[in-house]
Amino acid sequence: KLLASLEGKPLPTAILAINDVCALGAMRQLQRAGLRVPEDIAIIGCDNLFFGQYLSPPLTTVDLRAEERGRSAMKELVHALSGGESILFDHKLECSLIVRESCGAMRSAPLYK
């Protein structure tokens, strides 16, 4: 749909997908349309799923540390279910950018993550 809506217009320089699975789908559709990742359009996903490093090109992604977030949520849930006082809290967990070839930043580097 994105490519069809851009007919006759300049292509975006990058796509930031909501997750790695959507990024994979975007990569596939771009390649079907004859476009190259990252030469024509860079792609970044979110989740750091295991398969990203094995794609061609390897997928740049944001590691949201889902396991850590899940543990924190379960801890709060167990606390609430065991009669603990309900409190408002603000959790800020770090995330990190895993740079791989799909964003175009590493094309001249000899090795990729």
GROMACS .gro file of C-alpha atoms in nm:
model
  113
    1LYS     CA    1   0.000   0.000   0.000
    2LEU     CA    2   0.285   0.235   0.083
    3LEU     CA    3   0.452   0.189  -0.254
    4ALA     CA    4   0.122   0.227  -0.440
    5SER     CA    5   0.044   0.550  -0.255
    6LEU     CA    6   0.383   0.693  -0.357
    7GLU     CA    7   0.342   0.642  -0.731
    8GLY     CA    8   0.505   0.937  -0.903
    9LYS     CA    9   0.641   1.074  -0.574
   10PRO     CA   10   0.987   1.042  -0.420
   11LEU     CA   11   1.048   0.730  -0.214
   12PRO     CA   12   1.109   0.764   0.160
   13THR     CA   13   1.471   0.722   0.262
   14ALA     CA   14   1.382   0.481   0.545
   15ILE     CA   15   1.105   0.276   0.701
   16LEU     CA   16   1.084   0.226   1.077
   17ALA     CA   17   0.861  -0.078   1.126
   18ILE     CA   18   0.657  -0.133   1.442
   19ASN     CA   19   0.826  -0.472   1.486
   20ASP     CA   20   1.074  -0.705   1.319
   21VAL     CA   21   0.802  -0.916   1.156
   22CYS     CA   22   0.659  -0.609   0.982
   23ALA     CA   23   1.012  -0.505   0.882
   24LEU     CA   24   1.061  -0.849   0.725
   25GLY     CA   25   0.737  -0.806   0.529
   26ALA     CA   26   0.843  -0.459   0.416
   27MET     CA   27   1.182  -0.591   0.303
   28ARG     CA   28   1.014  -0.864   0.103
   29GLN     CA   29   0.771  -0.625  -0.069
   30LEU     CA   30   1.046  -0.376  -0.150
   31GLN     CA   31   1.257  -0.651  -0.302
   32ARG     CA   32   0.957  -0.775  -0.505
   33ALA     CA   33   0.919  -0.420  -0.637
   34GLY     CA   34   1.281  -0.425  -0.752
   35LEU     CA   35   1.405  -0.194  -0.477
   36ARG     CA   36   1.721  -0.259  -0.280
   37VAL     CA   37   1.759  -0.246   0.097
   38PRO     CA   38   1.939  -0.032   0.213
   39GLU     CA   39   2.056   0.130  -0.115
   40ASP     CA   40   1.707   0.253  -0.212
   41ILE     CA   41   1.526   0.242   0.123
   42ALA     CA   42   1.670   0.166   0.467
   43ILE     CA   43   1.468  -0.048   0.709
   44ILE     CA   44   1.471  -0.070   1.088
   45GLY     CA   45   1.255  -0.302   1.299
   46CYS     CA   46   1.177  -0.324   1.670
   47ASP     CA   47   1.202  -0.632   1.897
   48ASN     CA   48   1.544  -0.777   1.812
   49LEU     CA   49   1.393  -1.113   1.721
   50PHE     CA   50   1.643  -1.392   1.663
   51PHE     CA   51   1.598  -1.411   1.286
   52GLY     CA   52   1.695  -1.049   1.213
   53GLN     CA   53   2.065  -1.120   1.198
   54TYR     CA   54   2.006  -1.394   0.938
   55LEU     CA   55   1.806  -1.186   0.688
   56SER     CA   56   1.958  -1.052   0.370
   57PRO     CA   57   2.055  -0.783   0.447
   58PRO     CA   58   2.073  -0.835   0.824
   59LEU     CA   59   1.802  -0.628   0.997
   60THR     CA   60   1.883  -0.324   1.208
   61THR     CA   61   1.650  -0.331   1.507
   62VAL     CA   62   1.567  -0.175   1.842
   63ASP     CA   63   1.607  -0.420   2.130
   64LEU     CA   64   1.315  -0.337   2.361
   65ARG     CA   65   1.425  -0.598   2.615
   66ALA     CA   66   1.087  -0.768   2.621
   67GLU     CA   67   1.201  -1.036   2.866
   68GLU     CA   68   1.307  -0.773   3.119
   69ARG     CA   69   0.980  -0.584   3.073
   70GLY     CA   70   0.783  -0.907   3.119
   71ARG     CA   71   0.962  -0.988   3.443
   72SER     CA   72   0.890  -0.642   3.577
   73ALA     CA   73   0.521  -0.669   3.484
   74MET     CA   74   0.491  -1.014   3.645
   75LYS     CA   75   0.654  -0.886   3.964
   76GLU     CA   76   0.399  -0.604   3.986
   77LEU     CA   77   0.112  -0.845   3.909
   78VAL     CA   78   0.219  -1.093   4.179
   79HIS     CA   79   0.251  -0.805   4.425
   80ALA     CA   80  -0.101  -0.682   4.344
   81LEU     CA   81  -0.255  -1.033   4.355
   82SER     CA   82  -0.099  -1.108   4.693
   83GLY     CA   83  -0.277  -0.813   4.848
   84GLY     CA   84   0.004  -0.565   4.810
   85GLU     CA   85  -0.081  -0.200   4.809
   86SER     CA   86  -0.160  -0.070   4.463
   87ILE     CA   87   0.084   0.203   4.371
   88LEU     CA   88   0.139   0.415   4.067
   89PHE     CA   89   0.479   0.353   3.921
   90ASP     CA   90   0.684   0.467   3.629
   91HIS     CA   91   0.923   0.210   3.484
   92LYS     CA   92   1.189   0.327   3.246
   93LEU     CA   93   1.382   0.040   3.096
   94GLU     CA   94   1.670   0.095   2.862
   95CYS     CA   95   1.650  -0.012   2.501
   96SER     CA   96   1.932  -0.029   2.251
   97LEU     CA   97   1.983   0.003   1.878
   98ILE     CA   98   2.134  -0.304   1.714
   99VAL     CA   99   2.296  -0.169   1.399
  100ARG     CA  100   2.311  -0.409   1.107
  101GLU     CA  101   2.325  -0.370   0.730
  102SER     CA  102   1.956  -0.290   0.656
  103CYS     CA  103   1.992   0.069   0.775
  104GLY     CA  104   2.283   0.136   0.540
  105ALA     CA  105   2.513   0.261   0.815
  106MET     CA  106   2.753  -0.032   0.792
  107ARG     CA  107   2.794  -0.096   0.420
  108SER     CA  108   3.165  -0.019   0.433
  109ALA     CA  109   3.232  -0.218   0.753
  110PRO     CA  110   3.403  -0.557   0.706
  111LEU     CA  111   3.187  -0.743   0.960
  112TYR     CA  112   2.825  -0.712   1.067
  113LYS     CA  113   2.663  -0.796   1.399
   0.00000   0.00000   0.00000
